[in-house]
Amino acid sequence: MQEKVQEVLDKVRPSLQADGGDVELVDVVDGVVKVKLTGACAGCPMSQMTLKNGIERILKREIPEVKEVVSAS
């Protein structure tokens, strides 16, 4: 499942990089995906919205086994 998640993250990465940010996959445990937002995304007040409404929504659509996406500190 980790490979599938990485493939989907690779698809959304260009959008984040266009705004000076990026996303790193930290872990996948029991359908919970842990990611770390980096670059401009790390300090952005909109990062939680990006995480939930963007990354989580896309991952759930592409990989039904994904239950949630959380930010790794």
mmCIF file of C-alpha atoms in Angstrom, residues 8-66:
data_model
loop_
_atom_site.group_PDB
_atom_site.id
_atom_site.type_symbol
_atom_site.label_atom_id
_atom_site.label_comp_id
_atom_site.label_asym_id
_atom_site.label_seq_id
_atom_site.Cartn_x
_atom_site.Cartn_y
_atom_site.Cartn_z
ATOM 1 C CA VAL A 8 -0.467 9.223 -5.791
ATOM 2 C CA LEU A 9 1.662 11.687 -3.825
ATOM 3 C CA ASP A 10 3.969 11.913 -6.840
ATOM 4 C CA LYS A 11 0.926 13.044 -8.874
ATOM 5 C CA VAL A 12 0.006 15.872 -6.454
ATOM 6 C CA ARG A 13 3.600 16.926 -5.758
ATOM 7 C CA PRO A 14 3.910 19.281 -8.792
ATOM 8 C CA SER A 15 0.972 21.362 -7.518
ATOM 9 C CA LEU A 16 2.629 21.783 -4.135
ATOM 10 C CA GLN A 17 6.018 22.499 -5.674
ATOM 11 C CA ALA A 18 4.477 25.232 -7.831
ATOM 12 C CA ASP A 19 3.747 27.096 -4.584
ATOM 13 C CA GLY A 20 7.193 26.396 -3.112
ATOM 14 C CA GLY A 21 6.167 23.422 -0.978
ATOM 15 C CA ASP A 22 6.394 19.661 -1.059
ATOM 16 C CA VAL A 23 5.099 16.536 0.664
ATOM 17 C CA GLU A 24 7.045 13.576 2.064
ATOM 18 C CA LEU A 25 5.542 10.203 2.900
ATOM 19 C CA VAL A 26 6.484 9.259 6.452
ATOM 20 C CA ASP A 27 4.491 6.061 7.063
ATOM 21 C CA VAL A 28 1.320 4.118 6.323
ATOM 22 C CA VAL A 29 -0.212 2.179 9.228
ATOM 23 C CA ASP A 30 -3.656 0.538 9.123
ATOM 24 C CA GLY A 31 -4.955 2.880 6.432
ATOM 25 C CA VAL A 32 -3.633 6.019 8.131
ATOM 26 C CA VAL A 33 -1.144 7.885 5.968
ATOM 27 C CA LYS A 34 1.405 10.077 7.743
ATOM 28 C CA VAL A 35 2.942 12.824 5.644
ATOM 29 C CA LYS A 36 5.192 15.769 6.274
ATOM 30 C CA LEU A 37 4.572 19.017 4.448
ATOM 31 C CA THR A 38 7.841 20.805 3.702
ATOM 32 C CA GLY A 39 9.062 24.034 2.164
ATOM 33 C CA ALA A 40 6.484 26.811 1.971
ATOM 34 C CA CYS A 41 3.780 24.318 3.029
ATOM 35 C CA ALA A 42 5.436 23.756 6.410
ATOM 36 C CA GLY A 43 4.562 27.191 7.773
ATOM 37 C CA CYS A 44 1.515 27.946 5.691
ATOM 38 C CA PRO A 45 -1.732 28.627 7.599
ATOM 39 C CA MET A 46 -3.608 26.775 4.833
ATOM 40 C CA SER A 47 -1.538 23.595 5.240
ATOM 41 C CA GLN A 48 -4.229 21.689 7.171
ATOM 42 C CA MET A 49 -6.766 22.507 4.456
ATOM 43 C CA THR A 50 -4.271 21.366 1.821
ATOM 44 C CA LEU A 51 -3.717 18.170 3.808
ATOM 45 C CA LYS A 52 -7.388 17.299 4.356
ATOM 46 C CA ASN A 53 -9.196 18.790 1.335
ATOM 47 C CA GLY A 54 -6.426 18.125 -1.149
ATOM 48 C CA ILE A 55 -4.085 15.283 -0.333
ATOM 49 C CA GLU A 56 -6.501 13.202 1.787
ATOM 50 C CA ARG A 57 -9.373 13.570 -0.686
ATOM 51 C CA ILE A 58 -7.211 12.487 -3.635
ATOM 52 C CA LEU A 59 -5.646 9.565 -1.742
ATOM 53 C CA LYS A 60 -9.060 8.283 -0.596
ATOM 54 C CA ARG A 61 -10.402 8.530 -4.156
ATOM 55 C CA GLU A 62 -7.422 6.684 -5.659
ATOM 56 C CA ILE A 63 -6.902 4.185 -2.805
ATOM 57 C CA PRO A 64 -10.146 3.270 -0.991
ATOM 58 C CA GLU A 65 -8.200 1.576 1.850
ATOM 59 C CA VAL A 66 -6.898 4.974 3.001
#
